[in-house]
Tab-separated table of C-alpha atoms and ligand atoms in Angstrom:
chain	number	residue	atom	x	y	z
E	1	MET	CA	11.372	33.605	6.131
E	2	ILE	CA	10.873	33.108	2.417
E	3	ASN	CA	13.941	31.477	1.479
E	4	PHE	CA	16.186	31.653	-2.624
E	5	PHE	CA	13.422	29.417	-4.554
E	6	GLY	CA	10.190	31.662	-2.612
E	7	ILE	CA	9.327	29.139	-0.238
E	8	ASN	CA	7.469	30.097	3.520
E	9	LYS	CA	10.271	28.673	5.446
E	10	ASN	CA	8.189	30.066	9.008
E	11	VAL	CA	5.556	27.264	7.842
E	12	GLN	CA	3.251	26.979	10.612
E	13	ILE	CA	1.719	22.450	9.650
E	14	LEU	CA	4.939	20.867	7.893
E	15	LEU	CA	4.209	17.271	6.736
E	16	THR	CA	6.508	14.538	6.534
E	17	SER	CA	6.687	10.265	6.272
E	18	ASP	CA	9.635	8.214	7.283
E	19	HIS	CA	12.104	7.285	3.737
E	20	THR	CA	10.476	4.528	3.682
E	21	LEU	CA	7.242	6.480	1.972
E	22	MET	CA	8.443	9.253	0.700
E	23	SER	CA	10.618	7.338	-2.071
E	24	ASN	CA	8.747	6.537	-5.469
E	25	TYR	CA	10.507	3.042	-5.622
E	26	HIS	CA	12.234	3.849	-9.432
E	27	GLY	CA	8.536	4.086	-10.836
E	28	LYS	CA	7.493	0.389	-10.412
E	29	GLU	CA	5.828	0.995	-6.907
E	30	PHE	CA	5.200	-3.004	-6.183
E	31	LEU	CA	9.803	-2.451	-4.990
E	32	GLY	CA	7.796	-0.738	-2.345
E	33	PHE	CA	7.308	-3.775	-0.328
E	34	GLY	CA	10.463	-3.923	-0.070
E	35	THR	CA	10.173	-1.565	3.046
E	36	SER	CA	8.532	-4.644	5.023
E	37	VAL	CA	11.285	-6.304	4.968
E	38	PRO	CA	13.952	-7.182	7.457
E	39	PRO	CA	18.026	-6.826	6.817
E	40	ASN	CA	18.494	-9.212	5.279
E	41	VAL	CA	21.890	-10.756	2.829
E	42	ILE	CA	21.951	-7.809	1.135
E	43	PRO	CA	23.839	-4.991	3.574
E	44	ASP	CA	21.457	-1.860	3.877
E	45	SER	CA	22.573	1.272	1.814
E	46	ILE	CA	22.104	-1.846	-1.406
E	47	PHE	CA	19.189	-2.728	-0.214
E	48	ARG	CA	17.642	1.273	0.201
E	49	PHE	CA	18.982	1.774	-3.614
E	50	ILE	CA	17.204	-0.794	-4.776
E	51	PHE	CA	13.827	-0.478	-2.620
E	52	PHE	CA	12.941	2.521	-2.002
E	53	PRO	CA	15.693	5.731	-2.807
E	54	LYS	CA	14.796	8.989	-2.171
E	55	ILE	CA	13.061	11.055	-3.562
E	56	PRO	CA	13.868	13.261	-5.640
E	57	THR	CA	13.410	17.133	-4.923
E	58	LYS	CA	12.989	20.696	-6.341
E	59	ARG	CA	13.660	23.453	-5.112
E	60	GLY	CA	13.485	21.622	-1.407
E	61	MET	CA	10.455	19.610	-2.039
E	62	PRO	CA	9.781	15.945	-2.489
E	63	VAL	CA	8.750	15.923	-6.640
E	64	GLU	CA	6.638	12.781	-5.085
E	65	ALA	CA	4.812	12.668	-1.640
E	66	PRO	CA	2.327	9.780	-0.314
E	67	TYR	CA	-0.785	10.013	-1.661
E	68	GLY	CA	-2.087	10.093	2.348
E	69	LEU	CA	-0.002	12.679	2.576
E	70	ARG	CA	-1.154	15.165	-0.253
E	71	LYS	CA	-4.834	14.220	0.265
E	72	ILE	CA	-4.017	16.195	4.013
E	73	GLU	CA	-2.117	18.111	3.117
E	74	ALA	CA	-4.752	19.508	0.545
E	75	LYS	CA	-7.686	19.693	3.628
E	76	LEU	CA	-5.201	21.836	5.277
E	77	LEU	CA	-3.958	23.962	2.713
E	78	ASP	CA	-8.479	23.981	1.021
E	79	GLU	CA	-8.775	25.284	5.183
E	80	ASP	CA	-6.526	28.611	4.699
E	81	PHE	CA	-3.801	26.713	7.218
E	82	ASP	CA	-0.097	27.244	6.369
E	83	ALA	CA	1.286	24.174	5.608
E	84	LEU	CA	3.495	22.967	3.018
E	85	THR	CA	4.888	18.844	2.574
E	86	THR	CA	7.867	18.445	3.072
E	87	SER	CA	11.199	14.934	2.862
E	88	PRO	CA	12.276	13.982	4.995
E	89	ASN	CA	16.041	14.615	3.438
E	90	HIS	CA	15.197	19.329	3.733
E	91	LEU	CA	13.483	18.718	7.354
E	92	LYS	CA	15.373	20.491	9.607
E	93	ASP	CA	15.647	23.366	7.417
E	94	TYR	CA	12.212	24.294	7.871
E	95	ILE	CA	10.995	23.017	11.208
E	96	ARG	CA	12.464	24.951	13.361
E	97	LYS	CA	9.650	27.449	13.748
E	98	ALA	CA	7.285	24.962	12.805
E	99	ASP	CA	3.892	24.565	15.357
E	100	VAL	CA	2.567	21.058	14.292
E	101	LEU	CA	4.737	18.420	12.175
E	102	CYS	CA	1.889	15.623	10.660
E	103	LEU	CA	3.587	12.327	9.706
E	104	HIS	CA	1.573	9.601	8.195
E	105	THR	CA	2.794	5.730	7.979
E	106	MET	CA	2.226	3.015	6.953
E	107	ASP	CA	3.227	0.294	9.373
E	108	PRO	CA	4.650	2.413	12.785
E	109	PHE	CA	5.727	-0.893	14.441
E	110	GLY	CA	6.276	-3.404	11.531
E	111	TRP	CA	2.988	-5.135	12.767
E	112	GLY	CA	1.673	-5.747	9.034
E	113	PRO	CA	0.863	-8.320	7.655
E	114	SER	CA	3.735	-8.889	4.888
E	115	SER	CA	6.040	-6.679	7.689
E	116	SER	CA	4.572	-9.782	10.699
E	117	THR	CA	5.397	-11.726	7.984
E	118	PHE	CA	9.157	-11.302	6.583
E	119	THR	CA	9.960	-10.390	10.910
E	120	LYS	CA	9.176	-13.681	11.476
E	121	VAL	CA	10.532	-15.603	8.720
E	122	LEU	CA	13.291	-13.858	8.374
E	123	LYS	CA	13.885	-13.429	12.803
E	124	THR	CA	16.510	-10.617	11.827
E	125	GLY	CA	15.627	-7.621	13.505
E	126	LYS	CA	12.492	-4.346	13.018
E	127	PRO	CA	11.465	-4.329	9.895
E	128	PHE	CA	12.953	-1.089	7.250
E	129	VAL	CA	9.219	0.651	7.754
E	130	ALA	CA	9.980	0.671	11.345
E	131	ARG	CA	13.353	1.059	11.352
E	132	TYR	CA	13.019	3.907	9.630
E	133	PHE	CA	9.790	5.689	11.444
E	134	GLU	CA	11.937	5.876	14.889
E	135	GLU	CA	14.318	7.101	12.821
E	136	LEU	CA	12.183	10.377	12.047
E	137	LEU	CA	11.481	10.636	15.684
E	138	ASP	CA	14.333	10.193	16.669
E	139	ARG	CA	16.465	12.756	15.096
E	140	LYS	CA	17.745	16.142	16.571
E	141	GLU	CA	16.099	18.560	15.198
E	142	VAL	CA	12.602	16.646	15.759
E	143	VAL	CA	13.620	16.365	19.276
E	144	ARG	CA	14.808	20.098	19.744
E	145	ALA	CA	11.147	21.333	18.615
E	146	LYS	CA	9.623	18.939	20.465
E	147	GLU	CA	11.375	20.840	23.395
E	148	ARG	CA	10.333	24.519	22.879
E	149	GLY	CA	6.873	22.908	22.166
E	150	LEU	CA	6.042	21.241	18.481
E	151	LYS	CA	2.884	19.170	18.063
E	152	ILE	CA	3.816	15.757	16.297
E	153	ILE	CA	-0.013	13.911	14.314
E	154	VAL	CA	0.205	10.396	13.077
E	155	GLY	CA	-2.447	9.781	10.504
E	156	GLY	CA	-2.400	6.902	7.979
E	157	PRO	CA	-3.102	2.853	7.524
E	158	GLY	CA	-0.715	1.365	10.187
E	159	ALA	CA	-2.208	3.870	12.887
E	160	TRP	CA	-3.997	1.106	14.848
E	161	GLN	CA	-0.791	-0.314	16.050
E	162	PHE	CA	-0.202	2.705	18.350
E	163	ARG	CA	-2.789	1.297	20.618
E	164	TYR	CA	-1.355	-1.698	21.518
E	165	ASP	CA	2.452	0.506	22.816
E	166	THR	CA	0.898	3.697	24.337
E	167	GLU	CA	4.626	4.043	25.762
E	168	PHE	CA	6.489	5.029	22.686
E	169	LEU	CA	3.222	7.414	22.040
E	170	GLU	CA	4.944	9.168	25.687
E	171	ARG	CA	8.651	8.416	24.578
E	172	HIS	CA	8.631	9.719	21.313
E	173	GLY	CA	6.533	13.044	22.333
E	174	ILE	CA	3.738	12.122	19.124
E	175	ASP	CA	0.370	13.906	20.778
E	176	SER	CA	-1.621	12.406	18.616
E	177	VAL	CA	-3.170	9.623	16.784
E	178	MET	CA	-5.489	10.031	14.221
E	179	ILE	CA	-7.099	6.373	13.963
E	180	GLY	CA	-8.776	6.510	10.115
E	181	GLU	CA	-9.588	8.684	7.515
E	182	GLY	CA	-8.579	11.789	8.737
E	183	ASP	CA	-10.103	14.910	5.815
E	184	LEU	CA	-11.898	15.989	8.381
E	185	ALA	CA	-10.518	15.290	11.330
E	186	VAL	CA	-7.566	16.521	10.561
E	187	ILE	CA	-8.892	20.549	11.184
E	188	ASP	CA	-10.139	19.910	14.945
E	189	LEU	CA	-6.915	18.814	15.431
E	190	ALA	CA	-4.723	20.777	13.902
E	191	ARG	CA	-7.041	24.598	15.464
E	192	ARG	CA	-6.559	22.966	18.926
E	193	ALA	CA	-2.873	22.359	18.305
E	194	LEU	CA	-2.222	25.837	16.945
E	195	ASP	CA	-4.454	27.695	20.059
E	196	GLY	CA	-2.135	25.596	22.296
E	197	LYS	CA	-5.244	23.274	23.363
E	198	GLU	CA	-5.127	19.698	24.280
E	199	LEU	CA	-5.046	17.237	21.938
E	200	PRO	CA	-6.602	13.434	22.704
E	201	GLN	CA	-4.389	10.411	22.392
E	202	PHE	CA	-6.351	8.167	19.850
E	203	TYR	CA	-9.144	10.198	17.480
E	204	ASP	CA	-11.130	7.337	16.521
E	205	VAL	CA	-13.100	8.580	13.191
E	206	LYS	CA	-16.050	7.648	13.100
E	207	GLY	CA	-20.270	8.978	11.895
E	208	GLU	CA	-19.903	12.897	11.061
E	209	ASP	CA	-16.104	13.091	10.505
E	210	ILE	CA	-15.883	10.315	7.820
E	211	PRO	CA	-15.737	12.243	4.908
E	212	THR	CA	-17.976	12.260	2.327
E	213	VAL	CA	-17.206	11.725	-1.472
E	214	GLU	CA	-17.685	15.862	-1.542
E	215	GLU	CA	-15.563	16.797	1.943
E	216	ILE	CA	-12.929	14.692	0.159
E	217	PRO	CA	-10.512	17.854	-0.706
E	218	GLU	CA	-8.425	17.136	-4.008
E	219	ILE	CA	-4.577	16.877	-4.572
E	220	LYS	CA	-3.363	19.604	-4.911
E	221	ASN	CA	0.362	18.142	-5.559
E	222	PRO	CA	1.674	15.132	-7.426
E	223	SER	CA	2.077	11.734	-5.698
E	224	ILE	CA	3.774	9.248	-5.601
E	225	ASN	CA	4.027	7.629	-8.973
E	226	GLY	CA	0.627	8.561	-10.113
E	227	LEU	CA	-1.543	7.122	-7.348
E	228	ILE	CA	-5.510	8.436	-7.576
E	229	GLU	CA	-7.720	7.268	-5.478
E	230	VAL	CA	-11.725	6.829	-7.228
E	231	GLY	CA	-13.782	5.378	-4.350
E	232	ARG	CA	-12.893	4.128	-0.265
E	233	GLY	CA	-14.530	1.225	1.222
E	234	CYS	CA	-16.385	-1.795	-0.111
E	235	VAL	CA	-18.751	-4.268	-0.062
E	236	ARG	CA	-17.635	-7.335	0.770
E	237	HIS	CA	-17.135	-6.596	4.604
E	238	CYS	CA	-14.702	-9.803	5.048
E	239	LYS	CA	-14.358	-9.931	8.645
E	240	PHE	CA	-10.463	-9.369	8.529
E	241	CYS	CA	-10.192	-6.420	6.865
E	242	GLU	CA	-10.334	-2.729	8.189
E	243	VAL	CA	-11.742	-1.372	5.654
E	244	ALA	CA	-15.166	-3.345	5.632
E	245	LYS	CA	-15.819	-0.998	8.305
E	246	ARG	CA	-15.929	1.844	5.973
E	247	PRO	CA	-18.950	3.183	3.602
E	248	LEU	CA	-18.515	2.714	0.224
E	249	ARG	CA	-18.532	5.679	-2.069
E	250	TRP	CA	-16.858	6.265	-5.451
E	251	TYR	CA	-15.751	9.359	-7.037
E	252	PRO	CA	-16.566	10.854	-10.099
E	253	LEU	CA	-14.981	10.647	-13.246
E	254	GLU	CA	-14.726	15.126	-12.927
E	255	LYS	CA	-13.306	14.765	-9.070
E	256	ILE	CA	-10.684	12.003	-10.602
E	257	GLU	CA	-9.700	14.424	-13.689
E	258	LYS	CA	-8.679	17.067	-11.345
E	259	GLU	CA	-6.164	15.354	-9.442
E	260	MET	CA	-4.892	13.625	-13.330
E	261	LYS	CA	-4.194	16.822	-13.513
E	262	VAL	CA	-2.409	17.471	-10.859
E	263	ASN	CA	-0.035	14.412	-11.266
E	264	ALA	CA	0.983	15.161	-15.111
E	265	ARG	CA	2.174	18.195	-13.926
E	266	ARG	CA	5.028	15.368	-13.042
E	267	ASP	CA	8.706	15.927	-15.142
E	268	ASN	CA	9.153	12.495	-17.013
E	269	ALA	CA	6.646	10.735	-15.508
E	270	LYS	CA	3.144	9.155	-17.609
E	271	ASN	CA	2.004	6.621	-14.882
E	272	ILE	CA	-1.022	5.867	-11.999
E	273	ILE	CA	-2.044	3.229	-9.891
E	274	LEU	CA	-5.906	3.936	-9.914
E	275	HIS	CA	-6.462	3.139	-6.243
E	276	ALA	CA	-9.606	1.297	-4.950
E	277	GLU	CA	-10.536	-2.608	-2.818
E	278	ASP	CA	-11.555	-3.279	-6.338
E	279	ILE	CA	-10.889	-1.441	-9.610
E	280	PRO	CA	-13.529	-2.878	-11.612
E	281	LEU	CA	-16.203	-2.527	-9.627
E	282	TYR	CA	-15.509	1.103	-10.085
E	283	GLY	CA	-19.041	2.510	-9.876
E	284	SER	CA	-21.171	-0.145	-9.057
E	285	LYS	CA	-22.986	-0.516	-5.487
E	286	ASN	CA	-23.592	-4.301	-6.041
E	287	THR	CA	-21.088	-6.665	-6.710
E	288	ILE	CA	-21.277	-6.831	-10.280
E	289	PRO	CA	-19.043	-4.574	-12.558
E	290	ALA	CA	-20.618	-1.655	-14.300
E	291	ARG	CA	-18.740	-2.393	-17.376
E	292	GLU	CA	-19.150	1.529	-19.096
E	293	LYS	CA	-18.219	3.588	-15.667
E	294	VAL	CA	-14.689	1.309	-16.144
E	295	LEU	CA	-13.698	1.561	-18.859
E	296	ASP	CA	-15.132	4.925	-19.120
E	297	LEU	CA	-12.956	5.542	-16.449
E	298	MET	CA	-10.094	3.654	-18.216
E	299	LYS	CA	-9.945	5.200	-21.193
E	300	LEU	CA	-9.275	9.088	-18.760
E	301	ALA	CA	-6.387	7.255	-17.264
E	302	LYS	CA	-4.745	6.800	-20.303
E	303	ARG	CA	-5.902	10.096	-22.029
E	304	TYR	CA	-3.471	10.798	-19.152
E	305	ASN	CA	-0.890	8.127	-19.052
E	306	ASP	CA	1.388	5.860	-20.666
E	307	ASP	CA	0.938	3.484	-17.523
E	308	VAL	CA	-1.440	2.348	-16.275
E	309	SER	CA	-2.129	0.228	-13.411
E	310	TRP	CA	-4.807	-1.312	-10.599
E	311	SER	CA	-4.016	-1.332	-7.267
E	312	HIS	CA	-6.666	-3.955	-6.647
E	313	ALA	CA	-9.068	-6.388	-8.077
E	314	SER	CA	-11.384	-9.138	-6.221
E	315	ILE	CA	-11.206	-12.219	-8.399
E	316	ALA	CA	-14.730	-12.602	-8.775
E	317	ALA	CA	-14.946	-9.544	-10.362
E	318	VAL	CA	-13.026	-10.591	-13.093
E	319	ALA	CA	-14.430	-13.675	-12.995
E	320	ALA	CA	-17.664	-11.755	-13.592
E	321	ASP	CA	-17.002	-9.443	-16.374
E	322	PRO	CA	-14.490	-11.159	-18.334
E	323	LYS	CA	-15.901	-8.597	-21.971
E	324	LEU	CA	-14.340	-5.978	-18.970
E	325	ILE	CA	-11.710	-7.026	-18.523
E	326	GLU	CA	-10.557	-8.194	-22.264
E	327	GLU	CA	-11.536	-3.747	-23.136
E	328	CYS	CA	-9.495	-2.728	-20.325
E	329	SER	CA	-7.124	-4.704	-21.732
E	330	GLU	CA	-7.466	-3.146	-25.196
E	331	ILE	CA	-7.854	0.751	-23.940
E	332	ILE	CA	-3.842	-0.093	-21.714
E	333	VAL	CA	-2.059	-2.379	-23.052
E	334	ASP	CA	-0.592	-0.287	-26.233
E	335	GLU	CA	2.610	0.555	-28.258
E	336	LYS	CA	3.902	2.206	-24.445
E	337	GLN	CA	2.351	-0.734	-22.014
E	338	SER	CA	2.360	-4.316	-22.523
E	339	TRP	CA	1.051	-5.499	-19.766
E	340	TRP	CA	-0.775	-4.464	-15.967
E	341	GLY	CA	-0.874	-5.084	-12.856
E	342	ALA	CA	-3.554	-5.984	-9.032
E	343	GLU	CA	-2.762	-6.642	-6.084
E	344	VAL	CA	-5.473	-9.394	-5.490
E	345	GLY	CA	-6.607	-11.942	-1.851
E	346	ILE	CA	-7.354	-15.562	-2.644
E	347	GLU	CA	-6.465	-15.973	0.925
E	348	THR	CA	-7.408	-19.940	0.954
E	349	GLY	CA	-8.089	-22.286	-0.732
E	350	SER	CA	-10.806	-23.589	0.867
E	351	PRO	CA	-14.867	-22.617	0.885
E	352	ARG	CA	-15.839	-24.086	4.655
E	353	LEU	CA	-13.515	-21.360	5.586
E	354	MET	CA	-13.999	-18.783	3.082
E	355	LYS	CA	-17.725	-19.146	3.910
E	356	GLU	CA	-16.889	-18.087	7.629
E	357	THR	CA	-14.322	-15.633	7.427
E	358	MET	CA	-15.276	-13.948	3.944
E	359	ALA	CA	-17.825	-14.900	2.450
E	360	GLY	CA	-19.154	-12.072	0.028
E	361	LYS	CA	-14.947	-12.675	-1.683
E	362	ALA	CA	-16.538	-14.963	-3.907
E	363	HIS	CA	-19.796	-12.677	-5.392
E	364	PRO	CA	-21.729	-12.820	-7.236
E	365	PHE	CA	-20.895	-16.127	-7.266
E	366	ASP	CA	-21.451	-19.115	-5.514
E	367	ILE	CA	-18.575	-19.261	-2.250
E	368	GLU	CA	-18.707	-23.634	-2.583
E	369	GLU	CA	-17.023	-23.115	-6.030
E	370	TRP	CA	-14.140	-20.567	-4.610
E	371	PRO	CA	-11.239	-22.995	-6.195
E	372	GLU	CA	-13.019	-22.660	-9.775
E	373	ILE	CA	-13.863	-19.183	-9.342
E	374	VAL	CA	-10.319	-18.204	-8.306
E	375	LYS	CA	-8.665	-20.381	-12.105
E	376	THR	CA	-11.489	-18.956	-14.048
E	377	GLY	CA	-10.607	-15.587	-12.865
E	378	MET	CA	-6.869	-16.442	-13.140
E	379	GLY	CA	-7.131	-17.857	-16.550
E	380	ILE	CA	-9.069	-14.382	-17.865
E	381	ALA	CA	-6.418	-12.137	-16.227
E	382	ASP	CA	-3.586	-14.610	-18.268
E	383	ASP	CA	-5.014	-14.044	-21.324
E	384	ASN	CA	-5.533	-10.679	-21.018
E	385	ASN	CA	-2.149	-8.954	-19.858
E	386	LEU	CA	-3.377	-8.413	-16.190
E	387	VAL	CA	-0.304	-9.301	-13.932
E	388	PRO	CA	-2.013	-10.253	-10.301
E	389	ALA	CA	0.237	-9.933	-7.555
E	390	CYS	CA	-2.085	-12.636	-4.888
E	391	THR	CA	-1.775	-12.811	-1.173
E	392	LEU	CA	-2.761	-15.535	0.952
E	393	ILE	CA	-3.615	-16.073	4.548
E	394	ALA	CA	-1.458	-18.192	6.259
E	395	GLY	CA	-2.869	-19.111	9.858
E	396	LEU	CA	-6.801	-17.633	10.426
E	397	PRO	CA	-8.767	-18.926	12.347
E	398	GLY	CA	-10.191	-21.556	12.542
E	399	GLU	CA	-7.588	-23.574	9.735
E	400	GLU	CA	-7.388	-27.342	9.573
E	401	GLU	CA	-5.547	-29.186	7.833
E	402	ASP	CA	-7.968	-29.370	5.059
E	403	ASP	CA	-8.605	-26.310	4.789
E	404	VAL	CA	-3.660	-26.138	3.862
E	405	ILE	CA	-4.070	-28.855	1.503
E	406	LYS	CA	-6.694	-27.108	-0.603
E	407	THR	CA	-4.655	-24.124	-0.417
E	408	ILE	CA	-1.740	-26.040	-1.919
E	409	GLU	CA	-3.940	-28.003	-4.429
E	410	LEU	CA	-5.012	-24.518	-5.476
E	411	VAL	CA	-1.360	-22.721	-5.930
E	412	GLU	CA	-0.759	-26.288	-8.119
E	413	ASP	CA	-3.373	-25.102	-10.366
E	414	LEU	CA	-2.366	-21.176	-11.097
E	415	LYS	CA	0.948	-22.499	-12.157
E	416	ASP	CA	1.269	-21.755	-15.516
E	417	TYR	CA	-0.415	-17.833	-14.636
E	418	LYS	CA	2.081	-15.022	-15.192
E	419	SER	CA	1.799	-13.843	-11.230
E	420	LEU	CA	3.212	-13.671	-8.022
E	421	ILE	CA	1.217	-15.264	-4.757
E	422	VAL	CA	2.381	-14.092	-1.810
E	423	PRO	CA	1.615	-15.886	2.125
E	424	LEU	CA	1.410	-13.297	5.110
E	425	PHE	CA	0.728	-14.499	8.416
E	426	PHE	CA	-2.020	-13.992	10.329
E	427	VAL	CA	-3.019	-9.825	11.599
E	428	PRO	CA	-6.475	-9.927	13.631
E	429	LEU	CA	-8.206	-6.638	12.113
E	430	GLY	CA	-11.362	-5.940	11.733
E	431	GLN	CA	-13.688	-7.873	13.326
E	432	LEU	CA	-11.068	-10.578	14.319
E	433	THR	CA	-9.295	-8.488	16.381
E	434	LYS	CA	-9.711	-10.427	19.508
E	435	GLU	CA	-7.955	-13.936	17.957
E	436	ASP	CA	-4.305	-14.162	18.171
E	437	TRP	CA	-1.767	-13.195	15.355
E	438	PHE	CA	-0.190	-16.330	13.947
E	439	GLU	CA	3.167	-16.630	14.738
E	440	ALA	CA	6.124	-19.136	13.031
E	441	GLU	CA	6.648	-21.115	15.534
E	442	GLU	CA	2.462	-22.630	14.471
E	443	VAL	CA	4.015	-23.280	11.269
E	444	THR	CA	3.212	-27.136	10.325
E	445	GLU	CA	4.651	-28.923	7.759
E	446	LEU	CA	1.737	-28.252	5.557
E	447	GLN	CA	2.131	-24.672	5.563
E	448	ARG	CA	5.889	-24.895	5.015
E	449	GLU	CA	5.159	-26.455	2.486
E	450	LEU	CA	2.668	-24.338	1.245
E	451	LEU	CA	4.998	-21.012	1.878
E	452	ILE	CA	7.971	-23.301	-0.131
E	453	ILE	CA	5.043	-23.789	-3.152
E	454	CYS	CA	4.243	-20.242	-3.205
E	455	LEU	CA	8.542	-19.502	-3.469
E	456	LYS	CA	9.029	-22.089	-5.922
E	457	HIS	CA	6.058	-19.817	-8.047
E	458	GLY	CA	7.280	-17.119	-7.455
E	459	LEU	CA	11.335	-17.596	-8.043
E	460	ARG	CA	9.386	-19.622	-11.660
E	461	TRP	CA	7.911	-16.351	-13.130
E	462	SER	CA	10.469	-14.264	-11.353
E	463	ARG	CA	12.822	-13.992	-14.674
E	464	ALA	CA	9.768	-12.543	-16.855
E	465	PHE	CA	8.537	-10.422	-14.084
E	466	VAL	CA	12.155	-9.012	-14.190
E	467	GLU	CA	11.980	-8.148	-17.804
E	468	ASP	CA	8.380	-7.242	-18.054
E	469	TYR	CA	8.320	-4.907	-14.756
E	470	TYR	CA	12.055	-3.611	-15.234
E	471	GLY	CA	11.451	-3.573	-19.807
E	472	ALA	CA	14.533	-3.606	-22.821
E	473	GLY	CA	16.174	0.275	-22.429
E	474	MET	CA	18.999	0.308	-21.805
E	475	ARG	CA	18.251	2.287	-17.993
E	476	GLY	CA	15.847	-1.312	-18.143
E	477	LYS	CA	18.368	-3.161	-18.134
E	478	LEU	CA	20.889	-1.505	-15.845
E	479	LEU	CA	17.901	-0.273	-12.735
E	480	SER	CA	17.382	-4.600	-12.845
E	481	LEU	CA	20.704	-5.594	-12.052
E	482	PRO	CA	20.861	-5.459	-8.400
E	483	MET	CA	17.343	-7.192	-8.964
E	484	LYS	CA	18.550	-9.851	-10.197
E	485	TYR	CA	20.847	-10.404	-8.262
E	486	PHE	CA	18.560	-10.256	-4.974
E	487	ILE	CA	16.718	-12.892	-6.418
E	488	ARG	CA	20.085	-15.451	-6.545
E	489	ALA	CA	20.566	-14.932	-3.295
E	490	ILE	CA	17.193	-15.949	-2.673
E	491	LYS	CA	17.706	-18.116	-4.959
E	492	ARG	CA	20.654	-19.751	-3.173
E	493	ARG	CA	19.315	-19.038	0.482
E	494	ALA	CA	16.266	-21.614	-1.173
E	495	LYS	CA	18.812	-24.426	-2.091
E	496	LYS	CA	21.028	-24.123	1.207
E	497	GLU	CA	17.884	-24.636	2.848
E	498	GLY	CA	16.935	-27.241	1.423
E	499	PHE	CA	13.554	-24.978	0.510
E	500	ILE	CA	13.847	-25.733	-3.670
N	601	SF4	S1	-12.549	-7.732	-0.656
N	601	SF4	FE1	-10.732	-6.414	0.237
N	601	SF4	S2	-10.684	-4.167	0.376
N	601	SF4	FE2	-12.973	-6.246	0.857
N	601	SF4	S3	-13.026	-6.672	2.835
N	601	SF4	FE3	-12.604	-8.293	2.030
N	601	SF4	S4	-10.878	-7.852	1.370
N	601	SF4	FE4	-10.809	-6.524	2.257
């Protein structure tokens, strides 16, 4: 049955995600962190409006969708499956005849580092990201479709969490979970599901199922906030990281440009987030930036977009080539864009702990110089309008008081650099899955002091952040009002608790 807009409502494979992921966060990806917060002082509906409003739809389809979902959609279309991505709001319009539902999830139980930290500190229940995921599975239309034989396949960065609660899979009728890069695995699973064959409860992507650059499809429809992957894998091999298990692959510019052209079809949106674990290392096989390749990538990104940002950068790569960052800034910063952001993992100020869990993080420098590397890199970033959102890990296995003191000293030394510094509780991932989770009850006086210093750092820069992030125009001013209210609420609470 074709609807008024010419869209096939009898599609075989439907793809979607819950509300927390199917949002463009007002075009400001960083606001997506709000999805990992549990209910709090702000009423839920207002909180949702501030952080993850509904994605606009056009002819019933989301104008943008999560990049990972778009990749799976692209592979299915390349292989001639009858597949379509819908927004959670329109799921009921398409699910009645669908045979397979593919769900993308980041953090289904709220166990990721950010949500587990917020949950353990605030103690007000499950974070939004987990609540909305379950809400999607509990919908009447999904339950009814399950009763008539719909198969549900789930994938995405948070898929590992299901291993620890298989009862949840049974309770919600999830047939199969893809763990790892699903670009090739989804073909096999979709065929088996459509042929009525048994599906494995877990499909671990490894060996030949890990796609080569050529096997990774190019998206066919726009991604949220123009996010485009430029490579996968990482050469630094931190022990706590899942990405470290994957091979390094950089995409050629032609492949990246094809996706930029797809995202250029969006109305009134000319932003791009270049995604990789270490953007300054684009095209490099080691930890020395391949400067010309990175600059070519920046020029290409800027040709199609007014606003360019990076998903992640290592501070060692920033420190390794100050000229590269300066030249990137010359390309990126112009009359349409005054700064750009990247997530940066600082993790600890202790070289001893670094050596034990993430010796590669400081390459090409000596790990013993870690605090100096961080300060140098942050200084270079600050000089060139690159604003880092930094993470620390509290409760790394083997962390001692002296390590926390070193981290506190480092954070204090960074106070004049415009940045966010967010401490996250340790989550046992990567090679450290046998270690214990870090719990709020284990927070020592020193760790508490570190959390407070980071909070003060964030509040100190919050006004500048809000101005930069929302811009000086009327729309920006209006959109920033709820955020200012949110920051004031945090300040009030912090004062009440005696933190500031
Ligand atoms: S640098 Fe980042 S992505 Fe690379 S292994 Fe370490 S934590 Fe993972």
